Structure formats: structure tokens, C-alpha cells
Amino acid sequence: MGKKLIVINVLLLLLSGCWDRTEIEEIGFVISAAVNSVDEDAEEFERGTDKLATTYQIAIPGRMAGGADNTESSEKPFFTIKTTEKTNFSSNRNVPSRRSRRLTFEHLKVLLLDDDLVQKNMLKYTLDFYIRDHAMRRNTEILVVEGEADKVLYDDRPPDPMTGFALQRIVENDSSNLYMIEKSTISDITNSLLSNSSFVVPRIIERQDTSYWIRGGAIFNGDGEYCGWLTDEMAVGYNLIIGDMKNGIVQTSLDDPEEMFVFETGRMRAAVDVQAGKEDTPVVYNVSLKAEGALVESWIEREDSITQENFREMEEAIEKYMVSHAEAFIEKVQGELYLDFIGFSEKLRIQDHELWRQLKDEWDGPDGQFKDAEINISADARIRHFMTKEKAF
């Protein structure tokens, strides 16, 4: 009996509490981070000499909705701190000397990169800390800011009190806006750099000195070097080619520019068929764009505007819009950028692996095979719904 009491007492001591527990209020949860180049006027970034300016937006749990100390006060549920060091890790370790909370990145939502920094080809060096750290979230979203990245963290975006949450939710709206592209995470960029594949990162633009919006992107080659901007018009073609147009809208017109109408896609897909070509054109891509959706707005006042023939005329106008934007995009990436960040190389690998093995090492670039590939685009659009306005046929 005595031995049992001793065992029970020992177990009670072990279960009495966690002596090394860290309270949540003692942790600095980094929700957003922005990295700038300190000397933006310099033509190049001299690694080992120049410094990075890193701004952290850190949550205060007690002030967040549902927090234990939450009140109806107007105090913000975060604080922002900026530090300047030669490396990201040094910046991370610099903060505890100024604030009581040690930083943790387990809840990091977005990382903002200054456009001046990435144009100096510092993308992979700036991301190294975030890629290497085992505690870092692999689905942290990366955004390139046209302008000073840290300013975005001071932009209020109701109803989300914290910039990281706001930007994350805005990026999720990409399927309903053709000027927006799909998100790019730390994991996505890591995979692209490891496979030496070009890629594109969403861009934040300042809007009329009042707020910011996410449109287009920054284009990088497989070495992480900046190659140009994905403009609004290019973003439309990009989304069409990759089939990411689930709730996007096509605003176009018939022969008369005043006869405008708006088509919203309900379903969209892009089928790519790959064929071996000739010596001067080793690969032929046949891209078939298909979209179904609703006529959500029409400014056409003709008496026959709701006939079956008229709707087919609208469908042809939608198809023309899709083909023209897709072709303009392809002409840009083949004729000026020479970069296949739309994944055509992967299509070739899947459909003709032997040919892909022959061409994969000389695919991108001005002397690469991608720029000479033949890409044929066709479109098929169908208006399936007419909202609450009935058909007259």
C-alpha cells in the first residue's frame, strides 16, 4: 500500500502543471511582414553591405474578437514594428531587444516584397529565411508591391482589422476578377525555383493614393530573376489560357460599340492538346477554351435582341473576346518574355515525355524552343442562363 501511495504522489506532481509553459500573451504572433530595400535609389543591392527594412504586423490576442481581455475600445488588435538589418534572421532577433514578445511565424499569412527589391533580383535571397525555417507556414502567400511594401501594412481595410487577413481574403476573389491571378505561396515558389521553372507572383498596386488593390503580377524566371510585369490585359489572357475563369466576366459588344453586354462564366476550362511538329516548329499546342454562363446585363435595344440568332451573335462576340485576349497574351510571352510560366512544358511532359526530355533543358529564353512553339487557340462560349428576363423564342 505504501508503494502505491508513493507512485500516486509522484504522478500527481507530474500532472500538477507545466512549469515551462509560455502564455499566449507573451508570444508575438507575426501575421504580416513586408520587406523593403533601405537604399531604393541604388541601381543594385550589394549583398553583405546593403540592408533590408523589415516591417512586422504582430497580433495582440487579448484585443482580437473573442479574446479574454477584449473590450469595446477602439484599440487595434495588433502593433507594427520596423527593423533594419542585413539579413532577415538578424531582423527577427533584433525585435526582442525592443519588445517583450519573441516572434513566432507559425501564423504568418502574407509576406509583401518591395518591387524595387525584386527588380534587383533579390527574390530568392529575401525568401531564403522564410523557406528555410522549419516553423514557417508553407502556404504563406507572397505578394509583390508596386511601391513601398511597408506602407500597405498601415492601410486600413474594414471589416478585417489586420492587413494579413484582409489581403488573404482579397486574393481568394481571383476567380471573380480576370485582372487578378491565382495566389502564390512559399511552397509554390520553392517548387518553381527547385525545378528551374518560371512563375508569376500577384501584385499589389496603390489606387489613386487612397487604397490598394491586387491586380496582375510580377514575372520571374526559374532562377528567381525579375523579368517584367503581368499587366491587366495580360492577366485576362493568362486566366483564359489556364482556365481560371469560374466567375469572371466578359464585358464586350456586338458590331456597334454601344451594344454592350456582360457575360458571367459559370464554368470554364482550357483543354490543351500537344502534338509533335516539324524541325523548325518542334511542338504544336491546340488550346480549346470553353465557357458556359449567364447573360447578366445587356444594353442592346434592338427588337430582335432576345432571339436565338441574337444570342448566337453574342456568343460569337464572347468567343472573339476570349481568342483575341489569349492570342495577345501568347504573343507577349513568346515574342518578348520568352518564358513559359503558364505550364506548357508540363503539358508536353505529360503528353509526350520523350520529346519533353529532348527539349526541357533549352525551353525558355530567346534561343529556347518555347518561343518557336506553334500555339493555336479556339473558343466555344454558350449562354445558358438569362437571369430573370425570359427568352422570347
CSV table of C-alpha atoms in Angstrom, one decimal:
chain,number,residue,atom,x,y,z
A,1,MET,CA,0.0,0.0,0.0
A,2,GLY,CA,2.8,2.4,0.8
A,3,LYS,CA,4.4,1.9,-2.6
A,4,LYS,CA,1.1,2.7,-4.3
A,5,LEU,CA,0.8,6.0,-2.4
A,6,ILE,CA,4.3,6.9,-3.4
A,7,VAL,CA,3.6,6.2,-7.1
A,8,ILE,CA,0.3,8.2,-6.9
A,9,ASN,CA,2.0,11.2,-5.3
A,10,VAL,CA,4.7,11.2,-8.0
A,11,LEU,CA,2.1,11.1,-10.7
A,12,LEU,CA,0.2,14.0,-9.0
A,13,LEU,CA,3.4,16.0,-9.0
A,14,LEU,CA,3.9,15.3,-12.7
A,15,LEU,CA,0.3,16.3,-13.6
A,16,SER,CA,0.1,19.4,-11.5
A,17,GLY,CA,1.1,21.8,-14.3
A,18,CYS,CA,3.6,22.9,-17.0
A,19,TRP,CA,6.4,24.7,-15.3
A,20,ASP,CA,7.8,25.9,-18.6
A,21,ARG,CA,4.5,27.0,-20.2
A,22,THR,CA,4.6,30.1,-22.3
A,23,GLU,CA,1.4,32.2,-22.0
A,24,ILE,CA,-0.2,33.3,-25.2
A,25,GLU,CA,0.1,36.9,-24.2
A,26,GLU,CA,3.9,36.6,-24.1
A,27,ILE,CA,4.2,35.5,-27.8
A,28,GLY,CA,4.4,37.8,-30.8
A,29,PHE,CA,2.3,36.2,-33.5
A,30,VAL,CA,3.5,37.7,-36.8
A,31,ILE,CA,0.5,37.9,-39.1
A,32,SER,CA,2.0,40.0,-41.9
A,33,ALA,CA,5.5,41.0,-42.9
A,34,ALA,CA,6.9,43.5,-45.5
A,35,VAL,CA,10.5,43.6,-46.8
A,36,ASN,CA,11.9,46.7,-48.4
A,37,SER,CA,15.3,47.8,-49.7
A,38,VAL,CA,16.7,50.5,-47.5
A,39,ASP,CA,18.6,52.2,-50.3
A,40,GLU,CA,16.0,52.2,-53.1
A,41,ASP,CA,17.9,54.7,-55.2
A,42,ALA,CA,20.8,52.3,-55.7
A,43,GLU,CA,20.9,50.5,-59.0
A,44,GLU,CA,21.9,47.2,-57.4
A,45,PHE,CA,21.6,45.6,-54.0
A,46,GLU,CA,25.0,44.8,-52.6
A,47,ARG,CA,24.6,41.7,-50.5
A,48,GLY,CA,26.6,41.8,-47.3
A,49,THR,CA,26.6,45.6,-47.4
A,50,ASP,CA,23.1,47.0,-48.1
A,51,LYS,CA,20.3,46.4,-45.5
A,52,LEU,CA,16.8,45.2,-45.6
A,53,ALA,CA,14.0,47.1,-43.9
A,54,THR,CA,11.5,44.6,-42.5
A,55,THR,CA,8.1,45.6,-41.0
A,56,TYR,CA,6.2,43.1,-38.9
A,57,GLN,CA,2.5,43.4,-38.0
A,58,ILE,CA,2.1,41.4,-34.8
A,59,ALA,CA,-1.2,40.3,-33.3
A,60,ILE,CA,-2.3,41.2,-29.7
A,61,PRO,CA,-4.6,38.2,-28.9
A,62,GLY,CA,-6.4,39.9,-26.0
A,63,ARG,CA,-7.7,42.7,-28.3
A,64,MET,CA,-8.9,40.3,-31.0
A,65,ALA,CA,-12.5,39.3,-31.3
A,66,GLY,CA,-13.2,36.7,-28.6
A,67,GLY,CA,-10.0,37.5,-26.7
A,68,ALA,CA,-10.0,37.2,-22.9
A,69,ASP,CA,-9.3,40.9,-22.4
A,70,ASN,CA,-11.4,42.1,-25.3
A,71,THR,CA,-13.4,45.3,-24.7
A,72,GLU,CA,-15.3,47.7,-26.8
A,73,SER,CA,-12.4,50.1,-27.0
A,74,SER,CA,-11.1,51.3,-30.3
A,75,GLU,CA,-7.6,49.9,-29.7
A,76,LYS,CA,-6.2,48.0,-32.7
A,77,PRO,CA,-5.6,44.2,-32.2
A,78,PHE,CA,-2.0,44.5,-33.3
A,79,PHE,CA,1.1,46.6,-33.2
A,80,THR,CA,3.6,47.3,-36.0
A,81,ILE,CA,7.4,47.4,-35.7
A,82,LYS,CA,10.1,48.1,-38.2
A,83,THR,CA,13.7,47.0,-38.1
A,84,THR,CA,16.7,47.3,-40.3
A,85,GLU,CA,19.4,44.7,-40.7
A,86,LYS,CA,21.5,43.0,-43.4
A,87,THR,CA,19.5,39.7,-43.2
A,88,ASN,CA,16.0,38.6,-42.3
A,89,PHE,CA,17.2,36.4,-39.4
A,90,SER,CA,19.0,39.3,-37.8
A,91,SER,CA,15.9,41.4,-38.1
A,92,ASN,CA,14.0,38.6,-36.4
A,93,ARG,CA,16.4,38.6,-33.5
A,94,ASN,CA,16.6,42.4,-33.3
A,95,VAL,CA,12.9,42.7,-32.2
A,96,PRO,CA,13.2,41.0,-28.8
A,97,SER,CA,15.7,43.7,-27.8
A,98,ARG,CA,12.9,46.3,-28.3
A,99,ARG,CA,9.8,44.4,-27.4
A,100,SER,CA,8.9,41.9,-24.7
A,101,ARG,CA,7.4,39.4,-27.1
A,102,ARG,CA,9.5,36.9,-29.0
A,103,LEU,CA,8.4,36.5,-32.6
A,104,THR,CA,6.8,33.4,-34.0
A,105,PHE,CA,5.9,32.9,-37.7
A,106,GLU,CA,3.6,29.9,-37.3
A,107,HIS,CA,0.6,32.2,-38.2
A,108,LEU,CA,2.2,34.3,-40.9
A,109,LYS,CA,-0.5,34.9,-43.5
A,110,VAL,CA,1.2,37.1,-46.1
A,111,LEU,CA,4.7,38.3,-47.0
A,112,LEU,CA,5.0,41.6,-49.0
A,113,LEU,CA,8.0,42.2,-51.2
A,114,ASP,CA,9.0,45.7,-52.4
A,115,ASP,CA,9.1,45.9,-56.2
A,116,ASP,CA,12.5,47.7,-56.0
A,117,LEU,CA,13.9,44.8,-54.1
A,118,VAL,CA,12.7,42.1,-56.6
A,119,GLN,CA,13.8,44.1,-59.6
A,120,LYS,CA,17.3,44.0,-58.1
A,121,ASN,CA,17.0,40.2,-58.3
A,122,MET,CA,16.8,39.7,-54.6
A,123,LEU,CA,13.7,37.5,-54.5
A,124,LYS,CA,15.4,34.2,-53.7
A,125,TYR,CA,17.7,35.8,-51.1
A,126,THR,CA,14.9,37.6,-49.4
A,127,LEU,CA,12.8,34.4,-49.2
A,128,ASP,CA,15.6,32.1,-48.1
A,129,PHE,CA,14.9,32.7,-44.4
A,130,TYR,CA,11.2,32.1,-44.9
A,131,ILE,CA,11.8,29.0,-47.0
A,132,ARG,CA,14.4,27.5,-44.7
A,133,ASP,CA,12.7,28.0,-41.3
A,134,HIS,CA,11.0,24.7,-40.3
A,135,ALA,CA,8.3,26.6,-38.3
A,136,MET,CA,7.3,28.8,-41.3
A,137,ARG,CA,3.9,28.1,-42.9
A,138,ARG,CA,4.4,26.7,-46.4
A,139,ASN,CA,1.1,28.2,-47.5
A,140,THR,CA,2.1,31.8,-46.6
A,141,GLU,CA,1.1,33.9,-49.6
A,142,ILE,CA,3.7,36.1,-51.3
A,143,LEU,CA,2.8,39.4,-52.9
A,144,VAL,CA,4.9,42.0,-54.8
A,145,VAL,CA,4.0,45.6,-54.0
A,146,GLU,CA,4.4,48.2,-56.7
A,147,GLY,CA,5.8,50.9,-54.5
A,148,GLU,CA,6.9,50.7,-50.8
A,149,ALA,CA,5.7,47.4,-49.3
A,150,ASP,CA,5.6,48.6,-45.7
A,151,LYS,CA,3.0,51.3,-46.5
A,152,VAL,CA,0.4,48.6,-47.2
A,153,LEU,CA,0.6,47.4,-43.6
A,154,TYR,CA,-0.7,50.8,-42.5
A,155,ASP,CA,-3.7,50.7,-44.8
A,156,ASP,CA,-7.0,50.1,-43.0
A,157,ARG,CA,-9.2,47.6,-44.8
A,158,PRO,CA,-12.5,47.2,-43.0
A,159,PRO,CA,-14.1,44.9,-41.9
A,160,ASP,CA,-10.8,43.0,-41.4
A,161,PRO,CA,-8.8,44.7,-38.7
A,162,MET,CA,-5.5,43.2,-39.7
A,163,THR,CA,-3.8,43.6,-43.1
A,164,GLY,CA,-2.7,40.0,-43.4
A,165,PHE,CA,-6.3,38.7,-43.0
A,166,ALA,CA,-7.6,41.3,-45.4
A,167,LEU,CA,-5.1,40.6,-48.2
A,168,GLN,CA,-5.6,36.8,-47.8
A,169,ARG,CA,-9.3,37.2,-48.3
A,170,ILE,CA,-8.9,39.5,-51.3
A,171,VAL,CA,-6.6,37.1,-53.1
A,172,GLU,CA,-9.3,34.4,-52.7
A,173,ASN,CA,-11.5,36.6,-55.0
A,174,ASP,CA,-9.3,35.9,-58.0
A,175,SER,CA,-11.9,33.6,-59.7
A,176,SER,CA,-14.4,36.5,-60.0
A,177,ASN,CA,-12.0,39.1,-61.5
A,178,LEU,CA,-10.0,38.4,-64.6
A,179,TYR,CA,-7.4,41.1,-63.7
A,180,MET,CA,-6.4,39.0,-60.6
A,181,ILE,CA,-4.4,35.8,-60.8
A,182,GLU,CA,-4.2,32.8,-58.5
A,183,LYS,CA,-2.3,33.1,-55.2
A,184,SER,CA,1.4,32.2,-55.0
A,185,THR,CA,2.7,30.6,-51.8
A,186,ILE,CA,6.1,29.9,-50.3
A,187,SER,CA,5.6,26.3,-51.3
A,188,ASP,CA,4.8,27.3,-54.9
A,189,ILE,CA,7.8,29.5,-55.3
A,190,THR,CA,10.1,26.9,-53.7
A,191,ASN,CA,8.9,24.3,-56.1
A,192,SER,CA,9.4,26.6,-59.1
A,193,LEU,CA,13.0,27.5,-58.0
A,194,LEU,CA,13.9,23.9,-57.4
A,195,SER,CA,12.6,22.8,-60.8
A,196,ASN,CA,14.0,25.9,-62.5
A,197,SER,CA,10.5,26.9,-63.8
A,198,SER,CA,9.4,30.4,-64.4
A,199,PHE,CA,6.5,31.7,-62.3
A,200,VAL,CA,4.3,34.7,-61.6
A,201,VAL,CA,3.5,36.4,-58.2
A,202,PRO,CA,0.4,38.5,-57.6
A,203,ARG,CA,1.0,42.3,-57.5
A,204,ILE,CA,-0.4,45.0,-55.2
A,205,ILE,CA,-1.0,48.4,-56.8
A,206,GLU,CA,-1.7,51.7,-55.0
A,207,ARG,CA,-5.0,53.0,-56.2
A,208,GLN,CA,-5.3,56.8,-56.5
A,209,ASP,CA,-3.4,57.5,-53.3
A,210,THR,CA,-6.3,56.2,-51.3
A,211,SER,CA,-6.0,52.4,-51.0
A,212,TYR,CA,-4.6,49.3,-52.7
A,213,TRP,CA,-5.8,46.6,-54.9
A,214,ILE,CA,-4.5,43.3,-56.2
A,215,ARG,CA,-4.1,43.1,-60.0
A,216,GLY,CA,-1.7,41.4,-62.4
A,217,GLY,CA,1.6,40.2,-61.1
A,218,ALA,CA,5.4,40.1,-61.3
A,219,ILE,CA,7.0,37.6,-63.6
A,220,PHE,CA,10.2,35.7,-62.7
A,221,ASN,CA,12.4,33.1,-64.5
A,222,GLY,CA,13.5,29.8,-63.0
A,223,ASP,CA,16.4,31.5,-61.2
A,224,GLY,CA,14.1,33.9,-59.4
A,225,GLU,CA,15.2,36.9,-61.6
A,226,TYR,CA,12.6,39.5,-62.3
A,227,CYS,CA,11.5,39.6,-66.0
A,228,GLY,CA,8.6,42.1,-66.2
A,229,TRP,CA,5.1,42.8,-65.1
A,230,LEU,CA,1.9,40.9,-65.9
A,231,THR,CA,-0.3,43.8,-66.8
A,232,ASP,CA,-4.1,43.9,-66.5
A,233,GLU,CA,-4.7,42.9,-70.2
A,234,MET,CA,-2.1,40.1,-69.9
A,235,ALA,CA,-3.8,38.8,-66.7
A,236,VAL,CA,-7.0,38.4,-68.7
A,237,GLY,CA,-5.2,36.2,-71.3
A,238,TYR,CA,-3.3,34.4,-68.6
A,239,ASN,CA,-6.5,33.4,-66.8
A,240,LEU,CA,-8.2,32.3,-70.0
A,241,ILE,CA,-5.2,30.1,-71.0
A,242,ILE,CA,-5.0,28.3,-67.7
A,243,GLY,CA,-8.8,28.0,-67.5
A,244,ASP,CA,-9.2,30.1,-64.3
A,245,MET,CA,-12.3,32.0,-65.1
A,246,LYS,CA,-15.0,30.4,-63.0
A,247,ASN,CA,-16.9,33.5,-62.0
A,248,GLY,CA,-15.1,36.0,-64.3
A,249,ILE,CA,-17.0,38.5,-66.5
A,250,VAL,CA,-16.6,39.3,-70.2
A,251,GLN,CA,-17.7,42.8,-71.0
A,252,THR,CA,-17.9,43.2,-74.8
A,253,SER,CA,-20.2,44.4,-77.5
A,254,LEU,CA,-21.6,43.5,-80.9
A,255,ASP,CA,-20.6,45.4,-84.1
A,256,ASP,CA,-21.9,48.6,-82.6
A,257,PRO,CA,-19.8,49.6,-79.5
A,258,GLU,CA,-23.0,50.9,-77.9
A,259,GLU,CA,-24.5,47.5,-78.0
A,260,MET,CA,-22.7,46.3,-74.9
A,261,PHE,CA,-23.5,43.3,-72.8
A,262,VAL,CA,-21.9,41.4,-69.9
A,263,PHE,CA,-21.4,37.6,-69.7
A,264,GLU,CA,-20.5,35.9,-66.4
A,265,THR,CA,-18.9,32.4,-66.6
A,266,GLY,CA,-20.3,29.6,-64.5
A,267,ARG,CA,-17.9,27.0,-65.9
A,268,MET,CA,-14.7,27.5,-67.7
A,269,ARG,CA,-11.9,25.1,-68.9
A,270,ALA,CA,-8.9,25.2,-71.2
A,271,ALA,CA,-8.1,21.9,-72.9
A,272,VAL,CA,-4.5,21.7,-74.3
A,273,ASP,CA,-3.6,19.1,-76.9
A,274,VAL,CA,0.1,18.7,-77.6
A,275,GLN,CA,1.5,17.3,-80.9
A,276,ALA,CA,5.0,16.9,-82.3
A,277,GLY,CA,5.7,19.4,-85.0
A,278,LYS,CA,8.4,19.8,-87.6
A,279,GLU,CA,12.1,20.7,-87.2
A,280,ASP,CA,11.5,24.4,-87.2
A,281,THR,CA,8.4,24.1,-85.0
A,282,PRO,CA,9.1,21.1,-82.7
A,283,VAL,CA,5.8,21.4,-80.7
A,284,VAL,CA,2.3,22.3,-81.7
A,285,TYR,CA,-0.3,23.2,-79.0
A,286,ASN,CA,-4.0,23.3,-79.7
A,287,VAL,CA,-5.8,25.2,-77.0
A,288,SER,CA,-9.5,24.9,-76.8
A,289,LEU,CA,-11.3,27.4,-74.5
A,290,LYS,CA,-14.8,26.5,-73.4
A,291,ALA,CA,-17.1,28.7,-71.2
A,292,GLU,CA,-20.7,28.5,-70.1
A,293,GLY,CA,-22.5,31.1,-68.1
A,294,ALA,CA,-25.2,33.7,-67.9
A,295,LEU,CA,-26.1,37.0,-69.6
A,296,VAL,CA,-26.1,39.3,-66.6
A,297,GLU,CA,-26.5,42.7,-68.3
A,298,SER,CA,-27.4,43.9,-71.8
A,299,TRP,CA,-27.6,47.4,-73.3
A,300,ILE,CA,-28.8,46.1,-76.7
A,301,GLU,CA,-32.2,47.7,-77.6
A,302,ARG,CA,-32.9,46.1,-80.9
A,303,GLU,CA,-36.3,44.4,-81.3
A,304,ASP,CA,-34.7,41.1,-82.1
A,305,SER,CA,-32.3,41.3,-79.2
A,306,ILE,CA,-33.8,38.3,-77.5
A,307,THR,CA,-34.0,35.9,-80.4
A,308,GLN,CA,-31.9,32.8,-80.7
A,309,GLU,CA,-29.9,34.3,-83.6
A,310,ASN,CA,-29.0,37.3,-81.5
A,311,PHE,CA,-27.9,35.1,-78.6
A,312,ARG,CA,-25.6,33.2,-81.0
A,313,GLU,CA,-24.2,36.6,-82.2
A,314,MET,CA,-23.4,37.4,-78.6
A,315,GLU,CA,-21.7,34.0,-78.1
A,316,GLU,CA,-19.6,34.7,-81.1
A,317,ALA,CA,-18.6,38.1,-79.7
A,318,ILE,CA,-17.6,36.4,-76.4
A,319,GLU,CA,-15.5,33.8,-78.3
A,320,LYS,CA,-13.8,36.6,-80.3
A,321,TYR,CA,-13.0,38.3,-77.0
A,322,MET,CA,-11.5,35.2,-75.5
A,323,VAL,CA,-9.4,34.3,-78.5
A,324,SER,CA,-8.1,37.9,-79.0
A,325,HIS,CA,-7.0,38.3,-75.4
A,326,ALA,CA,-5.5,34.8,-75.3
A,327,GLU,CA,-3.6,35.4,-78.5
A,328,ALA,CA,-2.3,38.8,-77.4
A,329,PHE,CA,-1.0,37.2,-74.2
A,330,ILE,CA,0.7,34.4,-76.0
A,331,GLU,CA,2.3,36.8,-78.4
A,332,LYS,CA,3.7,38.8,-75.5
A,333,VAL,CA,5.1,35.8,-73.6
A,334,GLN,CA,6.6,34.1,-76.7
A,335,GLY,CA,7.8,37.2,-78.5
A,336,GLU,CA,9.1,39.4,-75.7
A,337,LEU,CA,9.4,37.5,-72.4
A,338,TYR,CA,10.4,34.0,-73.8
A,339,LEU,CA,9.1,32.5,-70.6
A,340,ASP,CA,6.6,29.6,-70.2
A,341,PHE,CA,5.1,30.5,-66.8
A,342,ILE,CA,1.8,29.0,-68.0
A,343,GLY,CA,2.9,25.4,-67.7
A,344,PHE,CA,3.0,24.4,-71.4
A,345,SER,CA,6.2,22.5,-70.7
A,346,GLU,CA,4.4,20.4,-68.1
A,347,LYS,CA,1.7,19.6,-70.7
A,348,LEU,CA,4.4,18.4,-73.0
A,349,ARG,CA,5.9,16.3,-70.3
A,350,ILE,CA,2.6,14.5,-69.6
A,351,GLN,CA,1.6,14.0,-73.3
A,352,ASP,CA,4.9,13.4,-75.0
A,353,HIS,CA,7.6,12.6,-72.4
A,354,GLU,CA,10.3,11.6,-74.9
A,355,LEU,CA,10.0,14.9,-76.8
A,356,TRP,CA,9.9,16.8,-73.5
A,357,ARG,CA,13.2,15.1,-72.4
A,358,GLN,CA,14.8,16.3,-75.6
A,359,LEU,CA,13.7,20.0,-75.2
A,360,LYS,CA,13.4,20.6,-71.4
A,361,ASP,CA,16.9,21.9,-71.0
A,362,GLU,CA,16.5,24.5,-73.8
A,363,TRP,CA,12.9,25.5,-73.3
A,364,ASP,CA,12.8,29.1,-72.0
A,365,GLY,CA,14.9,32.1,-73.2
A,366,PRO,CA,15.4,33.9,-76.5
A,367,ASP,CA,17.1,30.9,-78.0
A,368,GLY,CA,14.7,28.4,-76.4
A,369,GLN,CA,12.1,26.1,-78.0
A,370,PHE,CA,9.1,27.7,-76.3
A,371,LYS,CA,9.2,30.9,-78.4
A,372,ASP,CA,9.0,28.8,-81.6
A,373,ALA,CA,6.2,26.5,-80.5
A,374,GLU,CA,3.0,26.8,-82.6
A,375,ILE,CA,0.0,27.7,-80.4
A,376,ASN,CA,-3.4,27.6,-81.9
A,377,ILE,CA,-6.4,28.9,-79.9
A,378,SER,CA,-10.1,28.3,-80.4
A,379,ALA,CA,-13.1,29.2,-78.2
A,380,ASP,CA,-16.6,27.9,-77.6
A,381,ALA,CA,-18.9,30.0,-75.5
A,382,ARG,CA,-22.5,29.3,-74.5
A,383,ILE,CA,-25.1,31.5,-72.8
A,384,ARG,CA,-27.0,29.0,-70.6
A,385,HIS,CA,-28.9,31.4,-68.4
A,386,PHE,CA,-30.7,34.7,-68.9
A,387,MET,CA,-31.3,35.8,-65.3
A,388,THR,CA,-34.9,36.8,-64.6
A,389,LYS,CA,-35.5,38.1,-68.2
A,390,GLU,CA,-37.4,35.4,-70.1
A,391,LYS,CA,-36.4,34.3,-73.6
A,392,ALA,CA,-38.8,35.2,-76.4
A,393,PHE,CA,-38.2,32.1,-78.5
